[in-house]
mmCIF file of C-alpha atoms in Angstrom:
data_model
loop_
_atom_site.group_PDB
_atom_site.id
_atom_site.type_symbol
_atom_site.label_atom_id
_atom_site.label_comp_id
_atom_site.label_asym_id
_atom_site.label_seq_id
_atom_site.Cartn_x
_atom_site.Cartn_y
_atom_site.Cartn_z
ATOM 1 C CA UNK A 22 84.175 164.602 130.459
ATOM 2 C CA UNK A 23 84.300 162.135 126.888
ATOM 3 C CA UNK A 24 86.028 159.163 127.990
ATOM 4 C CA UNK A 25 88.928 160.220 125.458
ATOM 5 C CA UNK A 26 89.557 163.671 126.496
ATOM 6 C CA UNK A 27 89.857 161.525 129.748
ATOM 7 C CA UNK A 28 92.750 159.653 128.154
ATOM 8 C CA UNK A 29 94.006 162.302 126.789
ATOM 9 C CA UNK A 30 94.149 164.436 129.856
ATOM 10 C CA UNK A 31 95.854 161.667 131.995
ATOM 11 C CA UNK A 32 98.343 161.116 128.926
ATOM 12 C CA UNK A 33 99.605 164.502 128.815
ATOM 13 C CA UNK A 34 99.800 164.657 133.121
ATOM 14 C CA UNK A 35 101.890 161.500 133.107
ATOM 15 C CA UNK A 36 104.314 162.834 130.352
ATOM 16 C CA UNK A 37 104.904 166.001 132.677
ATOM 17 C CA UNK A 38 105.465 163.991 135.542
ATOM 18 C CA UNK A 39 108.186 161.708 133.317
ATOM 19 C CA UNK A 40 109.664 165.369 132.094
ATOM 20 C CA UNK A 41 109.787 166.859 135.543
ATOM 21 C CA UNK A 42 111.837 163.414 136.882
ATOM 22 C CA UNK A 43 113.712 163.897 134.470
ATOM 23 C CA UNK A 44 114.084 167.218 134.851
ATOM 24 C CA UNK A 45 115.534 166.633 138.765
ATOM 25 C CA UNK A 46 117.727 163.755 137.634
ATOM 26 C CA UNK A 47 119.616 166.154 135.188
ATOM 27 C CA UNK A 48 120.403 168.754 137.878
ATOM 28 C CA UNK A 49 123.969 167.608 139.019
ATOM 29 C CA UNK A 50 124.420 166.858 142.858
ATOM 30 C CA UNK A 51 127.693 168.527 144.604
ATOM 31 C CA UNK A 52 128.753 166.827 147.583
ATOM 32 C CA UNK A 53 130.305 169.446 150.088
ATOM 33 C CA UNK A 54 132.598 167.842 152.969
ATOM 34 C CA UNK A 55 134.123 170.013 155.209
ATOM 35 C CA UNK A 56 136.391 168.997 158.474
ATOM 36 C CA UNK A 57 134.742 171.825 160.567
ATOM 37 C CA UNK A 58 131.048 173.071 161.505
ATOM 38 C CA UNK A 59 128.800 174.693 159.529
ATOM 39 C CA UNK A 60 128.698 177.750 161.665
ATOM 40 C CA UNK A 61 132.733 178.947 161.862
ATOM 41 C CA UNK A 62 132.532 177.942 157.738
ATOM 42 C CA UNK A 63 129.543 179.935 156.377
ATOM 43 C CA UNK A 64 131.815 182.554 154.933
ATOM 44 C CA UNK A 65 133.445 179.768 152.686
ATOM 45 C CA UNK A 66 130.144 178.336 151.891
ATOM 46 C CA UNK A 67 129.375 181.592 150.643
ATOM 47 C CA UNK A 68 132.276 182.110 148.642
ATOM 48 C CA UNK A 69 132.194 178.760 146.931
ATOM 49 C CA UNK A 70 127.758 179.429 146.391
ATOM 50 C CA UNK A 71 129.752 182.436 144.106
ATOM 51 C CA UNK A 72 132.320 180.892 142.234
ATOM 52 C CA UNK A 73 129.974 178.129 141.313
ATOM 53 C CA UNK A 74 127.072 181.539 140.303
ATOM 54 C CA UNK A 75 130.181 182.867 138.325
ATOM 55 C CA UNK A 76 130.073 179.356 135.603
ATOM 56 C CA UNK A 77 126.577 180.206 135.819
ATOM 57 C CA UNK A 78 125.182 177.402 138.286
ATOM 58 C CA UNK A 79 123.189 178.689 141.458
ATOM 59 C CA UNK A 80 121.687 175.987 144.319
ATOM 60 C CA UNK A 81 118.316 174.895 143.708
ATOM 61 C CA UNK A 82 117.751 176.350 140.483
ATOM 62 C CA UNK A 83 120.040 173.991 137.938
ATOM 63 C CA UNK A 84 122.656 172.226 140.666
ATOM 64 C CA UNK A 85 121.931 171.068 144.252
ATOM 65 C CA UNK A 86 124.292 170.404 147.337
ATOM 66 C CA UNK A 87 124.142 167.798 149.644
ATOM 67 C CA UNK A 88 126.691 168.929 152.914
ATOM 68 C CA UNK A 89 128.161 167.063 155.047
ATOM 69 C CA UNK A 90 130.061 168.298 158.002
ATOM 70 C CA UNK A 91 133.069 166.323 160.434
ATOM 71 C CA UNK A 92 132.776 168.533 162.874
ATOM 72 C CA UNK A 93 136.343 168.394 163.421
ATOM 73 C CA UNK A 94 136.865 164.687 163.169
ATOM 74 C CA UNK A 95 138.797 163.456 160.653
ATOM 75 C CA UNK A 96 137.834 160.035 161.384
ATOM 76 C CA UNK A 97 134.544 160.700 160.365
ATOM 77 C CA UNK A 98 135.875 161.900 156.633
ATOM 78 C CA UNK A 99 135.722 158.208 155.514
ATOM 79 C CA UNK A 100 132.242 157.339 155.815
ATOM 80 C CA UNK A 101 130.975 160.632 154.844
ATOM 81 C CA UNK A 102 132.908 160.688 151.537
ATOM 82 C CA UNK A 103 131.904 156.786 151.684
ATOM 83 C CA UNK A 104 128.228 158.130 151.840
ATOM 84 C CA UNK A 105 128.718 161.030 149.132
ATOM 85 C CA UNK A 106 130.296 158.050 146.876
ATOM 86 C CA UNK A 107 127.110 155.882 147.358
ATOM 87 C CA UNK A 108 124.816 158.831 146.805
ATOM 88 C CA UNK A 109 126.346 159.281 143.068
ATOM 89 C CA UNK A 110 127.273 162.827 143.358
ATOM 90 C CA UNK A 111 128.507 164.223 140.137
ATOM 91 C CA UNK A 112 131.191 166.078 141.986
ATOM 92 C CA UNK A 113 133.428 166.122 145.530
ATOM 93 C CA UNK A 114 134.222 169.674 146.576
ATOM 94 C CA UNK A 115 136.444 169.475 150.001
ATOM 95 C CA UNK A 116 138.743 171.067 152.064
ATOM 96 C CA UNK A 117 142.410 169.633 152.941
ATOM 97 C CA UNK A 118 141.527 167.192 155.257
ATOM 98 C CA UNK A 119 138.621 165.939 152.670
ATOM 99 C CA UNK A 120 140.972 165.411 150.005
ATOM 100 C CA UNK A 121 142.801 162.530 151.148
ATOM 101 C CA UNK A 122 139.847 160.906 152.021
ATOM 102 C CA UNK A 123 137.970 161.438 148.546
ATOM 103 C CA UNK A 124 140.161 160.265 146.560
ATOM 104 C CA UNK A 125 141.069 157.407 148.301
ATOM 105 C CA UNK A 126 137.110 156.909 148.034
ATOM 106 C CA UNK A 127 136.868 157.299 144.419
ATOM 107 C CA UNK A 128 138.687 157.241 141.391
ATOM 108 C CA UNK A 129 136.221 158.398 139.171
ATOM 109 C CA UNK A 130 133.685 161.215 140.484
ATOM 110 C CA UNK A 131 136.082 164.433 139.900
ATOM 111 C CA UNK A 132 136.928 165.809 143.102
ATOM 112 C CA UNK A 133 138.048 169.684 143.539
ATOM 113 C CA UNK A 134 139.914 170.815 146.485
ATOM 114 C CA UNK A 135 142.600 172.199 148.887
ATOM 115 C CA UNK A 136 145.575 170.332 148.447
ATOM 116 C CA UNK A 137 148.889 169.741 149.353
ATOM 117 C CA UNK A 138 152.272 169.223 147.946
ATOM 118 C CA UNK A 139 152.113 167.161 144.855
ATOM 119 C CA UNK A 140 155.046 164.881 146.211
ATOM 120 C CA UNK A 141 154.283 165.080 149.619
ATOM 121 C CA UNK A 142 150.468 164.200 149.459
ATOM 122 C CA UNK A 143 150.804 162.171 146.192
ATOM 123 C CA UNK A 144 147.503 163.207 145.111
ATOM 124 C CA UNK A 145 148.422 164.069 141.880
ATOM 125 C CA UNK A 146 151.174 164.449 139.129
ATOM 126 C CA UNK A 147 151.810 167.855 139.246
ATOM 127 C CA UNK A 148 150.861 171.851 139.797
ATOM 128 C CA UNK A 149 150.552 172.246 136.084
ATOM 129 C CA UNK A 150 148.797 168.705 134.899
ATOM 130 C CA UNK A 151 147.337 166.773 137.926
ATOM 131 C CA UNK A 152 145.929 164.386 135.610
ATOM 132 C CA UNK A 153 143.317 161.923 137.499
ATOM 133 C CA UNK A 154 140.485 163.095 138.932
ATOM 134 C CA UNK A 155 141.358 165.742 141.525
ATOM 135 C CA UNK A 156 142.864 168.961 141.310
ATOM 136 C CA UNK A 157 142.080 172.418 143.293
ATOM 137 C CA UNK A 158 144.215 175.115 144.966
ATOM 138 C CA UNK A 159 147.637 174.764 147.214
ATOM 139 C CA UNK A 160 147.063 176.977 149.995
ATOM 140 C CA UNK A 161 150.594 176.440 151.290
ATOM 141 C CA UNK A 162 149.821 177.164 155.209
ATOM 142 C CA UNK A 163 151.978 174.602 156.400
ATOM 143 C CA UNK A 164 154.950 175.954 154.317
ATOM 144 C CA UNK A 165 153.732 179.291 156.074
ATOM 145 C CA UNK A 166 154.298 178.127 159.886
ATOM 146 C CA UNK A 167 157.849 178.536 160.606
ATOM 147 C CA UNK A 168 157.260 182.284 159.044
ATOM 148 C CA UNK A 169 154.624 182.905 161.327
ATOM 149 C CA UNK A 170 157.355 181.949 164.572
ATOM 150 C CA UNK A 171 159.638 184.319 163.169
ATOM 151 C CA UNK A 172 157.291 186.860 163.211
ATOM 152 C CA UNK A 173 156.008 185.821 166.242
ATOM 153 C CA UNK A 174 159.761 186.434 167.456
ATOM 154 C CA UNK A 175 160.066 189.538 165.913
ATOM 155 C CA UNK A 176 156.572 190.503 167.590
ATOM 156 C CA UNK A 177 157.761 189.343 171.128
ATOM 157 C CA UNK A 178 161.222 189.334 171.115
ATOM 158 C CA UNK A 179 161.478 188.989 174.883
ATOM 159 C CA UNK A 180 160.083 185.381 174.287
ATOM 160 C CA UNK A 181 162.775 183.028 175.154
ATOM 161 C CA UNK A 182 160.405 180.176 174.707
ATOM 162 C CA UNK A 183 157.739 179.805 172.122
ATOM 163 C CA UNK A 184 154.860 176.882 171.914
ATOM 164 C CA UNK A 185 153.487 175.446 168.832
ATOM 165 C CA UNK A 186 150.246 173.722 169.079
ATOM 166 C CA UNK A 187 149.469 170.681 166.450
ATOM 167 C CA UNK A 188 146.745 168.528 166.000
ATOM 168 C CA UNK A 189 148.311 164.970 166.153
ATOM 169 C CA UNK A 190 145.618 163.696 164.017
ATOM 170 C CA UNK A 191 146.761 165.968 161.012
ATOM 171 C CA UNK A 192 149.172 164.298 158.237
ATOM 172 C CA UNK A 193 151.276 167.530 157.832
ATOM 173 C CA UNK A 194 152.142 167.607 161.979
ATOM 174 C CA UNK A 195 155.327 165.732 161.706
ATOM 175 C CA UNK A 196 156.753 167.899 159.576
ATOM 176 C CA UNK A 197 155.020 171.102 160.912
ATOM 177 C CA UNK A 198 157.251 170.258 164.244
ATOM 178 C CA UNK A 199 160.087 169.301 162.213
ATOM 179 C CA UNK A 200 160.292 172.531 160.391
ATOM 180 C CA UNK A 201 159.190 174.988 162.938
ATOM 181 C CA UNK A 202 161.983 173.823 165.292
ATOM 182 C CA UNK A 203 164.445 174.733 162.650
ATOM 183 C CA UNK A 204 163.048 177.984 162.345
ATOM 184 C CA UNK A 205 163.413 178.177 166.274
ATOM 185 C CA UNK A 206 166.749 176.950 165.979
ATOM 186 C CA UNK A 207 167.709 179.959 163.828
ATOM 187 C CA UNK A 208 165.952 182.579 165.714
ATOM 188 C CA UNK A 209 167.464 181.446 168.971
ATOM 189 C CA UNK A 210 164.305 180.634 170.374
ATOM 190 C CA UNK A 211 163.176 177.428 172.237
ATOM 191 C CA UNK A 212 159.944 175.769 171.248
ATOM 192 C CA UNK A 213 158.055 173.336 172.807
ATOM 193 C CA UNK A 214 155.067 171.417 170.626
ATOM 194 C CA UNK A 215 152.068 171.104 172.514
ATOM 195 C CA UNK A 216 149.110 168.528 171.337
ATOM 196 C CA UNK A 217 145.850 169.032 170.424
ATOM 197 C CA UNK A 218 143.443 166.535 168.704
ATOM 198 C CA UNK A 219 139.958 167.569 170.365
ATOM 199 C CA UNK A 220 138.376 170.569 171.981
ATOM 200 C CA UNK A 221 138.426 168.804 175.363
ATOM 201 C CA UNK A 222 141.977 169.398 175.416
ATOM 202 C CA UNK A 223 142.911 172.780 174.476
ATOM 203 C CA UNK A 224 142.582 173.806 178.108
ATOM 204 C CA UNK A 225 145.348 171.396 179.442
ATOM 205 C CA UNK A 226 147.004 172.822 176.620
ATOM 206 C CA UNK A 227 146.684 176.307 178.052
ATOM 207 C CA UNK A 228 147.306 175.527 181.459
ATOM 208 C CA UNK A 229 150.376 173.874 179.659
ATOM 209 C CA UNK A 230 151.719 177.240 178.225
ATOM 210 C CA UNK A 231 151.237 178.467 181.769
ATOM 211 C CA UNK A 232 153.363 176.245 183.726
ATOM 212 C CA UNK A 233 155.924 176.434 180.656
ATOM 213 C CA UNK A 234 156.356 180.181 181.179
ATOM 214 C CA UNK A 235 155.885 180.334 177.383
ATOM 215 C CA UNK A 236 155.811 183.933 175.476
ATOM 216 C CA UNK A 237 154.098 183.254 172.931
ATOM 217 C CA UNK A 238 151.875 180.128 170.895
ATOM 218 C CA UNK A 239 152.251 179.579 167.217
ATOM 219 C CA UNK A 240 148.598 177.810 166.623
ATOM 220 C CA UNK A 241 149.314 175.358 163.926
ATOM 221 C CA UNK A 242 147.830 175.062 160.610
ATOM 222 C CA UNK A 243 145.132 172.747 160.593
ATOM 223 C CA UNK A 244 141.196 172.956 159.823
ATOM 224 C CA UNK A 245 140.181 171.439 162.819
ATOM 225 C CA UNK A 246 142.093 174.301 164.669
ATOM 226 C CA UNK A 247 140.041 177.147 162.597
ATOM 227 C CA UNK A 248 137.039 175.438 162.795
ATOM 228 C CA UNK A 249 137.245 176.176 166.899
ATOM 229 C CA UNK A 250 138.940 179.476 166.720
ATOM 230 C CA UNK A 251 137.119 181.160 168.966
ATOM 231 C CA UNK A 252 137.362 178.983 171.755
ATOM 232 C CA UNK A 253 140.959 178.888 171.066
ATOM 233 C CA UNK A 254 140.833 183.050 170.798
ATOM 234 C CA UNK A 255 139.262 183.040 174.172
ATOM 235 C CA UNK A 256 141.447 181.212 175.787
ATOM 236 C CA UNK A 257 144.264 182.521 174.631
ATOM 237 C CA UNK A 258 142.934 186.223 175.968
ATOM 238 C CA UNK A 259 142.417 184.639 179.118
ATOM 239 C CA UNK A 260 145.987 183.262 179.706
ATOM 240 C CA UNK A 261 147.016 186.261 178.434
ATOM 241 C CA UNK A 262 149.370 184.335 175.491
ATOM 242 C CA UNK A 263 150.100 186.238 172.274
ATOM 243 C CA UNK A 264 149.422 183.964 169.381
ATOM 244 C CA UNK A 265 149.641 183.833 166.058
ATOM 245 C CA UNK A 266 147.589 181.737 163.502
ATOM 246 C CA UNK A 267 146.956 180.897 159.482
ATOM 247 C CA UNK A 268 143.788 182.876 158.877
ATOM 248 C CA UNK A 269 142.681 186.687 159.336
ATOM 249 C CA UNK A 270 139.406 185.056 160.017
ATOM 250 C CA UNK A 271 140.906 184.540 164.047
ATOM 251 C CA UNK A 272 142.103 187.678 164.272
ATOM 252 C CA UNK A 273 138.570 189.231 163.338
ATOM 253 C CA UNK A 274 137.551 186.709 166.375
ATOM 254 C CA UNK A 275 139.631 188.621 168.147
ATOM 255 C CA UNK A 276 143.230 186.947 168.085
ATOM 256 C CA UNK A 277 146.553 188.600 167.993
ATOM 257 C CA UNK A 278 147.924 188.692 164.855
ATOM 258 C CA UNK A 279 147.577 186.606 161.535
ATOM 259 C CA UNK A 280 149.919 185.503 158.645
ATOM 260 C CA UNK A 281 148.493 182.962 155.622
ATOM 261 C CA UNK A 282 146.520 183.552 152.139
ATOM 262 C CA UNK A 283 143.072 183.914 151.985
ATOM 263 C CA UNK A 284 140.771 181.032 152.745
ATOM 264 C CA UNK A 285 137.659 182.463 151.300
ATOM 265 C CA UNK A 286 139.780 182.976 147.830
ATOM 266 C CA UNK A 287 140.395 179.528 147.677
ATOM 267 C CA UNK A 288 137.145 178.547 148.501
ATOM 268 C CA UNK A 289 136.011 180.770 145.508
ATOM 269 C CA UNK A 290 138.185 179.221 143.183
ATOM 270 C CA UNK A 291 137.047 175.516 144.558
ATOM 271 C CA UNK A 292 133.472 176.819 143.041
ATOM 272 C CA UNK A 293 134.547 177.831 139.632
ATOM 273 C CA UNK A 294 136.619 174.950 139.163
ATOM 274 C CA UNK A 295 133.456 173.105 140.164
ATOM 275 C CA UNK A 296 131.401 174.623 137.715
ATOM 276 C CA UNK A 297 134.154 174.489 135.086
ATOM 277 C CA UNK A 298 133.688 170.608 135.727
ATOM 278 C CA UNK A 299 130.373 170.417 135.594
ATOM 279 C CA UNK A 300 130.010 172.379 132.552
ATOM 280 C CA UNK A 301 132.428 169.406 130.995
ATOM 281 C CA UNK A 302 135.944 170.487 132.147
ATOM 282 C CA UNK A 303 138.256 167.717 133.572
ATOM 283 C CA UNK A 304 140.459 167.800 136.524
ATOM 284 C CA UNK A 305 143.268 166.360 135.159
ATOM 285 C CA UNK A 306 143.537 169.724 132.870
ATOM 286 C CA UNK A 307 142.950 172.107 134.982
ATOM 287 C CA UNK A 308 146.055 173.373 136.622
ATOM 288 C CA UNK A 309 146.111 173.579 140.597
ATOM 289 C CA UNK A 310 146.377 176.792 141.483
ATOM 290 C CA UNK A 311 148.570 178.770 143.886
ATOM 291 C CA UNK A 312 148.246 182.100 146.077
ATOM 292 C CA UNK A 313 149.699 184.695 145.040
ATOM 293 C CA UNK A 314 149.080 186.920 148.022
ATOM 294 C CA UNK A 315 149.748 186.463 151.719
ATOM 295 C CA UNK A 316 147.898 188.349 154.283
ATOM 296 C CA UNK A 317 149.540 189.909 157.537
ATOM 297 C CA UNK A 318 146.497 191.229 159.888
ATOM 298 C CA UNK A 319 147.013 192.634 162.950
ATOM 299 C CA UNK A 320 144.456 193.281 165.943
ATOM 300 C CA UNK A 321 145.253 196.366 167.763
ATOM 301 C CA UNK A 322 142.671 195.988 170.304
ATOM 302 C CA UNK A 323 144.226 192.764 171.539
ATOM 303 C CA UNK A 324 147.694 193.937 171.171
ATOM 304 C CA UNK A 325 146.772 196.911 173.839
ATOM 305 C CA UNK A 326 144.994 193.865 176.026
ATOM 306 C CA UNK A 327 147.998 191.905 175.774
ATOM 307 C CA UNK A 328 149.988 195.002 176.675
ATOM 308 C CA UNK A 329 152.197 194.900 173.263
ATOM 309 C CA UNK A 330 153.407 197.659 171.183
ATOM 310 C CA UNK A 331 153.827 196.416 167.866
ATOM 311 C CA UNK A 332 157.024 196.927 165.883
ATOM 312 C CA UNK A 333 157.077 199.341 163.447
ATOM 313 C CA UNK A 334 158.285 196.965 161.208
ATOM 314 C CA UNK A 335 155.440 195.001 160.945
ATOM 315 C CA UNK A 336 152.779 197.650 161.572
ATOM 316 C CA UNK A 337 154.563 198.802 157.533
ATOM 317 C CA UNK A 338 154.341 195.221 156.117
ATOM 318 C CA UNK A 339 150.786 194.971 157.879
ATOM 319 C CA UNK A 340 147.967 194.356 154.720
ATOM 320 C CA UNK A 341 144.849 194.573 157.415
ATOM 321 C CA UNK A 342 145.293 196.475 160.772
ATOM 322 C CA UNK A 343 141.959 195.980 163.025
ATOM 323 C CA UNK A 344 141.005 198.970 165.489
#
């Protein structure tokens, strides 16, 4: 080969090599923090992988992800997001217990979410114009817990004495207990709060209910909570203690009875907001959405276990009845 079709040929390799770098440093990185384990979230994984398809972005052709998981410590949140931060992501997608932790991290890398209460959380200025950098969907399933005791109440109503479990480590417990005991107060029900902050301790928690004579356990809403569902399923079957929770994902685990929005909705949303953003959108203008539909699922099967005959009453208002 001529010494300049030599030059030439090395000339045009290195200008591919410069376009391909340049090619990878274009695609935007999402960084994906969750609270809970990869496994009990795949579903929501899934449904944000779609939202973000729907704006026309699908991992590892023209955006990546880089994950990050707590595995149901929220002191961990910090240094991941700290991480995520350092890493230069273009955007923070996150669940509730992320978003504290995000934006506390940053003030410029948009962030997209589940969040709370604009004045309780003070995460943003409002539903309508968060302005900032964050914004998302309210999934309201604190505001949703002292429904789930009445119905809880209405499904046991020979339960002189219900439990809620909280995590102690969640921002929202306070006035979960607060709010719930009202709603106790009302039905004419006593409730005792039980707490929960690792997996090591649900069983004490069990053996708790137990010694309480307790009817009935309202399992409080909190990621770390769904994240161990089935271990919390279990042992609920095995004490033989109706329970409600937030998402119809425990009672197709095999729990009692369920009362909340979707979760995989909101996840869905959290990936077309994403996309919206990365196609030049900003947070502070798009509005943080709200559910607009609540989900009551019921699980015959354990019903029969438990040795309950569910109300008519609820079996009508029942969206999702599972055989």
């Amino acid at each position: 080969m001529r010494r300049r079709e030599l030059m030439l040929l090395l000339s045009g390799g290195m200008t591919a090599a410069r376009a391909t770098r340049a090619q990878q440093k274009a695609m935007p990185v999402i960084g994906y923090l969750i609270v809970g384990s990869p496994g009990p979230t795949a579903s929501y994984v899934a449904a944000f992988r779609q939202g973000l398809s729907e704006t026309g972005y699908v991992e590892g052709q023209n955006v990546a992800i880089e994950y990050r998981w707590a595995e149901g410590q929220y002191d961990r949140l910090p240094g991941l997001v700290a991480d995520l931060v350092g890493r230069k992501v273009d955007l923070i997608a996150t669940g509730a217990a992320g978003a504290r932790a995000a934006k506390d991290a940053t003030s410029t890398i948009p962030i997209v979410s589940l969040v709370g209460d604009p004045v309780l959380t003070g995460l943003y200025a409002s539903l309508a114009r968060p302005g900032g950098n964050i914004t998302g969907v309210i999934p309201l399933t604190s505001e949703l817990t002292p429904k789930r005791l009445e119905l809880l109440s209405e499904l046991v109503p020979q339960a002189g004495l219900i439990a809620l479990l909280v995590n102690p480590n969640n921002a929202n417990a306070e006035r979960d207990m607060r709010e719930v005991q009202e709603a106790a107060q009302a039905k004419g029900v006593q409730l005792h709060v039980l707490k929960a902050g690792t997996e090591d301790e649900f069983e004490s928690v069990f053996t708790s209910l137990v010694q309480l004579n307790a009817g009935a356990l309202v399992v409080g809403a909190d990621p770390f909570f769904n994240s161990r569902r089935e271990e919390l399923v279990v042992l609920a079957a095995r004490h033989a203690v109706p329970a409600i929770y937030e998402w119809r994902e425990s009672v197709a685990a095999g729990g009692l009875i369920s009362y909340g929005p979707s979760l995989t909705s909101f996840y869905h949303q959290i990936g077309i907001y994403a996309g919206r953003i990365l196609k030049g959108a900003k947070p502070a203008d798009l509005p943080v959405e709200q559910p607009t539909k609540f989900e009551l699922v019921i699980n015959l099967k354990t019903a029969k276990a438990l040795g309950l005959t569910i109300p008519q009453s609820i079996l009508a208002r029942a969206d999702e009845v599972i055989e």
